[in-house]
Short mmCIF file of C-alpha atoms in Angstrom, two decimals:
data_model
loop_
_atom_site.label_atom_id
_atom_site.label_comp_id
_atom_site.label_asym_id
_atom_site.label_seq_id
_atom_site.Cartn_x
_atom_site.Cartn_y
_atom_site.Cartn_z
CA MET A 1 17.13 36.48 13.18
CA LEU A 2 15.63 33.23 14.50
CA SER A 3 13.64 35.06 17.15
CA SER A 4 12.00 37.30 14.55
CA LYS A 5 11.06 34.14 12.67
CA LEU A 6 9.65 32.68 15.89
CA VAL A 7 7.54 35.82 16.25
CA ASP A 8 6.40 35.43 12.66
CA PHE A 9 5.51 31.76 13.21
CA SER A 10 3.65 32.64 16.41
CA ARG A 11 1.61 35.22 14.47
CA TRP A 12 0.84 32.64 11.81
CA ILE A 13 -0.43 30.22 14.48
CA LYS A 14 -2.77 32.91 15.80
CA SER A 15 -3.99 34.04 12.39
CA ASN A 16 -4.87 30.46 11.45
CA GLY A 17 -6.80 29.81 14.63
CA LEU A 18 -4.41 27.09 15.81
CA THR A 19 -3.78 28.37 19.32
CA SER A 20 -5.59 25.42 20.88
CA VAL A 21 -3.13 22.91 19.42
CA VAL A 22 0.14 24.88 19.18
CA PRO A 23 1.79 27.16 21.75
CA THR A 24 2.33 30.77 20.73
CA ASP A 25 4.86 31.61 23.42
CA ILE A 26 8.25 32.20 21.78
CA ASN A 27 10.24 30.17 24.31
CA ALA A 28 7.79 27.28 24.12
CA LEU A 29 7.97 27.33 20.33
CA LYS A 30 11.75 27.30 20.43
CA LYS A 31 11.72 24.15 22.56
CA LEU A 32 8.91 22.47 20.65
CA LEU A 33 9.67 18.81 19.85
CA VAL A 34 6.40 17.71 18.23
CA LEU A 35 4.13 19.80 16.00
CA ASP A 36 0.86 18.22 14.89
CA LEU A 37 -0.98 20.22 12.23
CA SER A 38 -2.86 17.25 10.73
CA LYS A 39 -6.28 17.87 9.17
CA LYS A 40 -6.35 21.65 9.67
CA LYS A 41 -7.32 22.50 6.06
CA LEU A 42 -4.02 24.35 5.62
CA ARG A 43 -3.14 25.56 2.13
CA GLU A 44 0.34 26.86 2.98
CA LEU A 45 2.96 26.92 5.71
CA PRO A 46 5.15 29.93 6.52
CA ASP A 47 8.86 29.85 5.74
CA SER A 48 9.43 30.83 9.36
CA ILE A 49 8.80 27.22 10.39
CA GLU A 50 12.59 26.93 10.14
CA ALA A 51 12.80 28.65 13.53
CA LEU A 52 11.46 25.52 15.29
CA GLU A 53 15.02 24.29 15.53
CA ASN A 54 14.36 21.51 18.03
CA LEU A 55 11.49 19.94 16.19
CA ASN A 56 11.68 16.11 16.05
CA VAL A 57 8.27 15.26 14.67
CA LEU A 58 6.19 17.26 12.18
CA LYS A 59 2.72 16.06 11.22
CA LEU A 60 1.11 17.78 8.24
CA SER A 61 -1.14 15.02 6.90
CA GLY A 62 -4.62 15.67 5.59
CA ASN A 63 -4.23 19.30 4.54
CA ARG A 64 -4.31 21.06 1.14
CA LEU A 65 -0.62 21.88 0.83
CA LYS A 66 0.64 22.18 -2.73
CA THR A 67 4.21 22.99 -1.71
CA LEU A 68 6.36 22.97 1.41
CA PRO A 69 8.29 26.12 2.37
CA LYS A 70 12.06 26.13 1.80
CA GLY A 71 12.51 26.80 5.51
CA ILE A 72 11.40 23.27 6.33
CA CYS A 73 14.71 21.99 4.96
CA LYS A 74 16.51 23.75 7.84
CA LEU A 75 14.90 21.58 10.52
CA LYS A 76 18.13 19.69 11.18
CA LYS A 77 16.72 17.69 14.09
CA LEU A 78 13.59 16.52 12.31
CA ARG A 79 13.32 12.72 12.54
CA ASN A 80 9.75 12.08 11.47
CA LEU A 81 7.84 13.98 8.77
CA GLN A 82 4.25 12.97 8.06
CA CYS A 83 2.78 14.69 5.02
CA GLU A 84 0.23 12.19 3.77
CA ASN A 85 -2.86 13.16 1.73
CA ASN A 86 -1.93 16.66 0.62
CA LEU A 87 -1.64 18.12 -2.87
CA LEU A 88 2.14 18.40 -3.11
CA ILE A 89 3.32 18.76 -6.68
CA GLU A 90 6.98 19.15 -5.78
CA LEU A 91 9.41 19.09 -2.85
CA PRO A 92 11.82 21.93 -2.03
CA GLU A 93 15.11 21.68 -3.88
CA ASP A 94 17.09 21.26 -0.65
CA PHE A 95 14.79 18.65 0.87
CA GLY A 96 17.80 16.35 1.27
CA ASP A 97 19.20 18.71 3.91
CA LEU A 98 16.88 17.05 6.44
CA GLU A 99 19.84 15.00 7.56
CA SER A 100 18.27 13.45 10.68
CA LEU A 101 15.15 12.19 8.97
CA LEU A 102 14.35 8.56 9.81
CA ILE A 103 10.68 8.37 8.85
CA LEU A 104 9.12 10.07 5.83
CA ASN A 105 5.53 9.69 4.70
CA LEU A 106 4.52 11.42 1.46
CA ASN A 107 1.69 9.04 0.63
CA GLY A 108 -1.18 10.48 -1.42
CA ASN A 109 0.28 13.55 -3.10
CA HIS A 110 0.87 14.58 -6.72
CA LEU A 111 4.63 14.21 -6.97
CA LYS A 112 5.89 13.38 -10.45
CA THR A 113 9.59 13.68 -9.61
CA LEU A 114 11.85 14.00 -6.58
CA PRO A 115 14.61 16.61 -6.29
CA LYS A 116 18.21 15.42 -6.73
CA SER A 117 18.97 16.17 -3.08
CA PHE A 118 16.26 13.72 -1.99
CA TYR A 119 18.76 10.91 -2.47
CA LYS A 120 20.91 12.33 0.34
CA LEU A 121 18.33 11.10 2.86
CA THR A 122 20.26 7.91 3.45
CA THR A 123 19.40 7.70 7.16
CA LEU A 124 15.78 6.89 6.35
CA THR A 125 14.47 3.65 7.82
CA ARG A 126 10.87 4.07 6.71
CA LEU A 127 9.88 5.66 3.40
CA THR A 128 6.36 5.88 1.99
CA ILE A 129 5.75 7.63 -1.34
CA ALA A 130 2.72 5.61 -2.33
CA THR A 131 -0.10 7.08 -4.41
CA ASN A 132 1.80 9.76 -6.25
CA LEU A 133 2.61 10.20 -9.93
CA LEU A 134 6.22 9.05 -9.96
CA VAL A 135 7.35 7.57 -13.25
CA GLY A 136 10.75 6.42 -12.03
CA LEU A 137 13.41 6.62 -9.34
CA ASP A 138 17.06 7.53 -9.42
CA ASP A 139 19.81 4.91 -9.23
CA GLU A 140 21.01 6.74 -6.08
CA LEU A 141 18.21 5.04 -4.14
CA LYS A 142 20.77 2.26 -3.71
CA ASN A 143 22.37 4.29 -0.90
CA PHE A 144 19.28 3.97 1.31
CA THR A 145 20.84 0.98 3.00
CA LYS A 146 19.13 1.50 6.37
CA LEU A 147 15.62 1.13 4.99
CA LEU A 148 13.37 -1.29 6.82
CA TYR A 149 10.10 -0.30 5.13
CA LEU A 150 9.62 0.97 1.58
CA SER A 151 6.26 1.66 -0.03
CA LEU A 152 6.14 2.87 -3.63
CA ASP A 153 2.71 1.51 -4.49
CA THR A 154 0.21 3.25 -6.75
CA ASN A 155 2.56 5.30 -8.84
CA ASN A 156 3.29 5.16 -12.55
CA ILE A 157 6.66 3.41 -12.42
CA LYS A 158 7.49 1.29 -15.45
CA LYS A 159 11.00 0.22 -14.49
CA LEU A 160 12.94 0.18 -11.24
CA PRO A 161 16.69 0.74 -11.06
CA ASP A 162 18.69 -2.20 -9.68
CA VAL A 163 19.04 -0.69 -6.21
CA PHE A 164 18.17 -3.35 -3.65
CA GLY A 165 21.55 -5.08 -3.37
CA LYS A 166 22.57 -3.38 -0.10
CA MET A 167 19.13 -3.07 1.48
CA LYS A 168 19.81 -6.08 3.63
CA ALA A 169 17.45 -5.09 6.46
CA LEU A 170 14.40 -4.23 4.35
CA TYR A 171 11.49 -6.31 5.64
CA TYR A 172 8.55 -4.65 3.83
CA LEU A 173 8.50 -3.78 0.13
CA ASP A 174 5.33 -2.62 -1.61
CA LEU A 175 5.57 -2.09 -5.36
CA SER A 176 1.88 -2.70 -6.05
CA TYR A 177 -0.14 -0.79 -8.64
CA ASN A 178 2.61 0.45 -10.87
CA LYS A 179 3.37 -0.48 -14.46
CA LEU A 180 6.23 -2.86 -13.87
CA THR A 181 6.83 -5.50 -16.52
CA SER A 182 9.92 -6.87 -14.80
CA LEU A 183 11.71 -6.74 -11.46
CA PRO A 184 15.36 -5.87 -10.86
CA ASP A 185 17.58 -8.86 -10.08
CA SER A 186 18.80 -7.30 -6.85
CA ILE A 187 15.42 -7.97 -5.22
CA SER A 188 16.76 -11.46 -4.52
CA LYS A 189 19.52 -9.89 -2.35
CA ILE A 190 17.11 -8.52 0.29
CA ASP A 191 17.92 -11.01 3.03
CA GLU A 192 15.32 -10.01 5.63
CA LEU A 193 12.32 -9.50 3.35
CA GLU A 194 9.09 -10.62 5.03
CA THR A 195 6.46 -8.88 2.90
CA LEU A 196 6.63 -8.47 -0.88
CA LEU A 197 3.61 -6.87 -2.55
CA LEU A 198 3.57 -6.79 -6.35
CA GLU A 199 -0.17 -6.59 -6.99
CA GLY A 200 -1.52 -4.69 -9.99
CA ASN A 201 1.51 -4.60 -12.27
CA GLN A 202 2.13 -6.13 -15.68
CA LEU A 203 4.48 -8.89 -14.64
CA ALA A 204 4.46 -11.83 -17.04
CA LYS A 205 7.57 -13.37 -15.58
CA LEU A 206 9.21 -13.33 -12.16
CA PRO A 207 12.82 -13.56 -11.12
CA SER A 208 13.51 -16.48 -8.81
CA LEU A 209 12.24 -15.65 -5.34
CA GLU A 210 13.86 -18.75 -3.86
CA SER A 211 16.37 -16.76 -1.80
CA HIS A 212 13.61 -15.17 0.30
CA ASP A 213 13.46 -17.82 2.95
CA MET A 214 12.09 -15.29 5.51
CA LEU A 215 9.18 -14.21 3.31
CA ILE A 216 5.85 -14.40 5.16
CA ARG A 217 3.53 -12.67 2.69
CA LEU A 218 3.72 -12.66 -1.12
CA ASN A 219 1.06 -10.88 -3.19
CA LEU A 220 1.13 -11.32 -6.97
CA ASN A 221 -2.52 -10.48 -7.68
CA ASP A 222 -3.53 -8.70 -10.89
CA ASN A 223 -0.53 -9.42 -13.05
CA GLU A 224 -0.07 -11.30 -16.32
CA LEU A 225 1.52 -14.45 -14.97
CA CYS A 226 0.99 -17.60 -17.03
CA GLU A 227 3.28 -19.78 -14.95
CA LEU A 228 5.28 -19.87 -11.73
CA ASP A 229 8.55 -21.46 -12.65
CA PHE A 230 10.59 -21.29 -9.46
CA ASP A 231 10.79 -23.68 -6.55
CA PHE A 232 8.39 -22.54 -3.83
CA SER A 233 9.74 -25.05 -1.33
CA HIS A 234 12.51 -22.62 -0.32
CA LEU A 235 9.95 -20.10 0.97
CA GLU A 236 9.69 -22.02 4.18
CA ASP A 237 8.18 -19.18 6.27
CA LEU A 238 5.50 -18.22 3.75
CA GLN A 239 2.06 -17.91 5.37
CA ILE A 240 0.07 -15.85 2.86
CA LEU A 241 0.25 -16.38 -0.91
CA THR A 242 -2.15 -14.57 -3.24
CA LEU A 243 -2.19 -15.06 -6.99
CA ASP A 244 -5.66 -13.75 -7.95
CA ASN A 245 -6.42 -12.36 -11.40
CA ASN A 246 -3.58 -13.84 -13.42
CA GLN A 247 -3.55 -16.31 -16.31
CA LEU A 248 -2.21 -19.32 -14.48
CA VAL A 249 -3.29 -22.70 -15.81
CA GLU A 250 -1.79 -24.73 -12.96
CA LEU A 251 -0.04 -24.43 -9.62
CA PRO A 252 3.43 -25.90 -9.18
CA ASN A 253 3.66 -29.02 -6.99
CA SER A 254 6.30 -27.27 -4.89
CA ILE A 255 3.50 -25.15 -3.35
CA CYS A 256 2.53 -28.26 -1.36
CA GLU A 257 5.81 -27.97 0.56
CA LEU A 258 4.83 -24.65 2.14
CA GLN A 259 4.24 -26.10 5.56
CA ARG A 260 3.41 -22.77 7.19
CA LEU A 261 0.98 -21.59 4.53
CA ARG A 262 -2.30 -20.44 6.10
CA HIS A 263 -3.93 -18.44 3.30
CA LEU A 264 -3.78 -19.42 -0.38
CA SER A 265 -5.70 -17.48 -2.99
CA PHE A 266 -5.70 -17.94 -6.75
CA SER A 267 -9.19 -16.78 -7.79
CA SER A 268 -9.87 -15.61 -11.37
CA ASN A 269 -7.20 -17.67 -13.13
CA LEU A 270 -7.48 -20.47 -15.69
CA ILE A 271 -6.56 -23.34 -13.42
CA THR A 272 -7.99 -26.70 -14.52
CA HIS A 273 -6.68 -28.95 -11.72
CA LEU A 274 -5.17 -28.72 -8.27
CA PRO A 275 -1.86 -30.38 -7.40
CA ASN A 276 -2.49 -33.93 -6.15
CA CYS A 277 -0.37 -33.14 -3.10
CA ILE A 278 -2.47 -30.15 -1.97
CA GLY A 279 -3.55 -32.05 1.15
CA GLU A 280 0.00 -31.65 2.47
CA LEU A 281 -0.76 -27.99 3.29
CA GLU A 282 -1.66 -29.01 6.79
CA ASN A 283 -1.83 -25.47 8.21
CA LEU A 284 -4.07 -24.04 5.50
CA ILE A 285 -6.98 -22.10 7.01
CA GLU A 286 -8.34 -20.19 4.02
CA LEU A 287 -8.44 -21.18 0.36
CA ASP A 288 -9.85 -18.98 -2.41
CA MET A 289 -10.04 -20.77 -5.75
CA GLU A 290 -13.18 -19.01 -7.02
CA ASP A 291 -13.57 -18.36 -10.73
CA ASN A 292 -11.29 -20.99 -12.28
CA LEU A 293 -11.86 -24.05 -14.46
CA LEU A 294 -11.72 -26.74 -11.77
CA HIS A 295 -14.05 -29.72 -11.99
CA GLU A 296 -12.85 -31.97 -9.16
CA PHE A 297 -10.85 -32.05 -5.94
CA PRO A 298 -7.85 -34.37 -5.69
CA THR A 299 -8.22 -37.17 -3.09
CA SER A 300 -5.75 -35.53 -0.74
CA PHE A 301 -8.01 -32.46 -0.39
CA SER A 302 -9.81 -34.04 2.55
CA LYS A 303 -6.55 -33.97 4.51
CA LEU A 304 -6.82 -30.18 4.90
CA LYS A 305 -7.88 -30.60 8.52
CA LYS A 306 -7.55 -26.91 9.47
CA LEU A 307 -9.40 -25.46 6.47
CA LYS A 308 -12.10 -23.08 7.72
CA ILE A 309 -12.90 -20.81 4.78
CA LEU A 310 -13.34 -21.96 1.20
CA TYR A 311 -14.32 -19.91 -1.85
CA MET A 312 -14.97 -22.22 -4.81
CA ASP A 313 -17.88 -20.68 -6.77
CA ASN A 314 -17.66 -20.19 -10.54
CA ASN A 315 -15.77 -23.35 -11.45
CA ASN A 316 -16.87 -26.32 -13.53
CA GLY A 317 -19.53 -27.97 -11.38
CA LEU A 318 -17.51 -28.48 -8.19
CA SER A 319 -19.44 -29.80 -5.20
CA LYS A 320 -18.78 -28.66 -1.65
CA PRO A 321 -16.19 -31.02 -0.12
CA ASP A 322 -16.87 -32.85 3.14
CA ILE A 323 -14.36 -31.24 5.49
CA LYS A 324 -15.41 -31.06 9.13
CA SER A 325 -13.39 -27.96 9.98
CA LEU A 326 -15.11 -25.81 7.31
CA GLU A 327 -16.93 -22.84 8.81
CA PHE A 328 -17.69 -20.98 5.57
CA CYS A 329 -18.07 -22.08 1.98
CA ASP A 330 -19.58 -19.93 -0.77
CA VAL A 331 -21.25 -22.99 -2.34
CA GLU A 332 -23.92 -25.04 -0.58
CA MET J 1 -22.80 15.40 4.67
CA ASN J 2 -25.57 14.13 2.40
CA HIS J 3 -24.12 15.69 -0.74
CA LEU J 4 -20.78 13.98 -0.08
CA GLY J 5 -22.58 10.68 0.43
CA ASP J 6 -24.23 11.05 -2.97
CA ARG J 7 -20.90 11.30 -4.79
CA VAL J 8 -20.03 8.37 -7.06
CA ILE J 9 -17.26 6.29 -5.50
CA CYS J 10 -16.97 3.70 -8.26
CA ASP J 11 -17.23 4.66 -11.92
CA CYS J 12 -17.61 1.04 -13.05
CA SER J 13 -20.87 0.48 -11.20
CA SER J 14 -21.79 4.17 -10.71
CA LYS J 15 -22.46 3.42 -7.03
CA SER J 16 -22.40 6.29 -4.56
CA VAL J 17 -20.60 6.52 -1.24
CA ASN J 18 -23.91 5.93 0.57
CA GLU J 19 -24.71 2.87 -1.54
CA ALA J 20 -21.25 1.46 -0.85
CA ILE J 21 -21.72 2.05 2.88
CA GLU J 22 -25.02 0.19 2.74
CA ILE J 23 -23.44 -2.76 0.91
CA PHE J 24 -20.43 -2.95 3.25
CA SER J 25 -22.72 -2.72 6.29
CA GLN J 26 -24.81 -5.66 5.17
CA THR J 27 -22.06 -8.14 4.33
CA SER J 28 -19.72 -10.13 6.50
CA LEU J 29 -17.43 -10.88 3.56
CA PRO J 30 -13.80 -9.73 3.70
CA TYR J 31 -12.82 -6.62 1.72
CA LYS J 32 -11.58 -8.41 -1.37
CA LYS J 33 -14.97 -10.08 -1.84
CA ALA J 34 -17.12 -7.24 -0.51
CA LYS J 35 -15.59 -4.70 -2.92
CA LYS J 36 -16.88 -6.71 -5.89
CA LEU J 37 -20.41 -6.21 -4.60
CA VAL J 38 -19.79 -2.49 -5.09
CA THR J 39 -17.63 -2.44 -8.20
CA GLU J 40 -19.27 -5.39 -9.96
CA CYS J 41 -15.92 -5.96 -11.64
CA ASN J 42 -12.32 -7.03 -11.00
CA ARG J 43 -10.75 -3.63 -11.61
CA SER J 44 -8.94 -1.73 -8.88
CA CYS J 45 -9.31 1.90 -10.02
CA CYS J 46 -11.32 3.04 -7.00
CA ARG J 47 -9.39 0.86 -4.56
CA ARG J 48 -8.02 3.53 -2.25
CA ALA J 49 -11.31 5.25 -1.42
CA LEU J 50 -13.22 1.97 -1.26
CA MET J 51 -10.70 0.26 1.02
CA ARG J 52 -10.72 3.22 3.38
CA LEU J 53 -14.52 3.31 3.38
CA PHE J 54 -14.64 -0.42 4.14
CA ASP J 55 -12.39 0.15 7.18
CA MET J 56 -14.54 3.08 8.33
CA VAL J 57 -17.70 0.96 8.10
CA GLU J 58 -15.95 -1.77 10.10
CA PHE J 59 -15.08 0.73 12.82
CA GLY J 60 -18.45 2.49 12.67
CA ASP J 61 -17.19 6.03 12.04
CA ILE J 62 -17.47 7.48 8.52
CA ASP J 63 -15.31 10.51 7.65
CA TYR J 64 -17.13 11.73 4.52
CA GLU J 65 -14.62 14.51 3.93
CA GLU J 66 -11.70 12.07 3.84
CA ILE J 67 -13.53 9.79 1.40
CA ASP J 68 -14.38 12.81 -0.76
CA PHE J 69 -10.72 13.82 -0.76
CA LEU J 70 -9.63 10.31 -1.81
CA ILE J 71 -12.15 10.29 -4.67
CA GLU J 72 -10.91 13.72 -5.71
CA GLN J 73 -7.31 12.49 -5.59
CA ARG J 74 -8.15 9.53 -7.81
CA ASP J 75 -9.86 11.74 -10.37
CA ILE J 76 -6.91 14.15 -10.46
CA LYS J 77 -4.46 11.25 -10.69
CA ASN J 78 -6.39 9.71 -13.58
CA LEU J 79 -6.37 13.03 -15.40
CA ARG J 80 -2.64 13.47 -14.88
CA ILE J 81 -1.81 9.92 -15.96
CA ASP J 82 -3.82 10.56 -19.11
CA ASP J 83 -1.67 13.68 -19.59
CA VAL J 84 1.55 11.66 -19.23
CA GLU J 85 0.39 9.04 -21.67
#
């Protein structure tokens, strides 16, 4: 049975002119570990792909696939599936049968929903479903406790289920460009989180992020934040903080305690004054405060001895500060 | 690839792929500032194609077909989101 499918798959390889990148010999196909069919303008795959029973890695990115064949779900040894930038409108019903899958990339497709079985893929460590049309996710996502990397950006998600409580090892979480108005409380339980990207949502209020003492990068650009009412001083590893395009009128003084902060950006807000203690950010290299309502620098500003890049245009008559380390300033 | 280069990459400013390439080539600003030279606004609707194009200009190798695909994807996505809403 499998050998006739191998013959069928071999024929498909030949008929699609792929013989230069894929073997057609039946024995070689049977032993194949890695199959790279990226950017081959493929519109469909044969069901006989199931015969590649030893396949570990399958790369299908950059094609024109609208569906995946059911046979793909029988690749029990598949550990890495790359299917970025296709036209997938749905996944096979038994997609969750890919029980060895560790890495899954479905970025840039047209998925509106995921099949129920998808939530059986609890061995996943890296999951990317960015740039699709998802409107929500199932509560069963909570069982993905091995995840290290999760990207759900650029979908149409309005509310997330409270699923992060057991994702202790997750270090990268991208929820940017959705329609979130709030975040689930369990986000504060992600112990190892280093990158949290929330850009382009409709967040007017944040849960306390104080528990994320390993956070290195926090992006809150393009939201509806009017204030930041948690204590930043706990984010002792934070190096990059971006708050552009919100409605903030001031920055909390606790920002000055971020001793490792290197990049701070809050352009296009309504900020009228900087914290007096801003000079305590002794590792700050880049500061973007363009397009606010600032009219003066606090005295401590000159203590920013490592500041190299400063964007300060479109404020209320600010003059370029005299800081020797400055290499670029958008105002002369 | 000229016809692909003529395609509008940003609806806000109506700039084409080729115009965006020209702008990105002539600035040393980082992406978040350089993109505003193309979009002339603060919106992020054409972000995916523009960000990819910026990277391609940085590395000196433009894949027009990939950019075209990303623009196509955005247009389809916008249509489908309109459907949902």
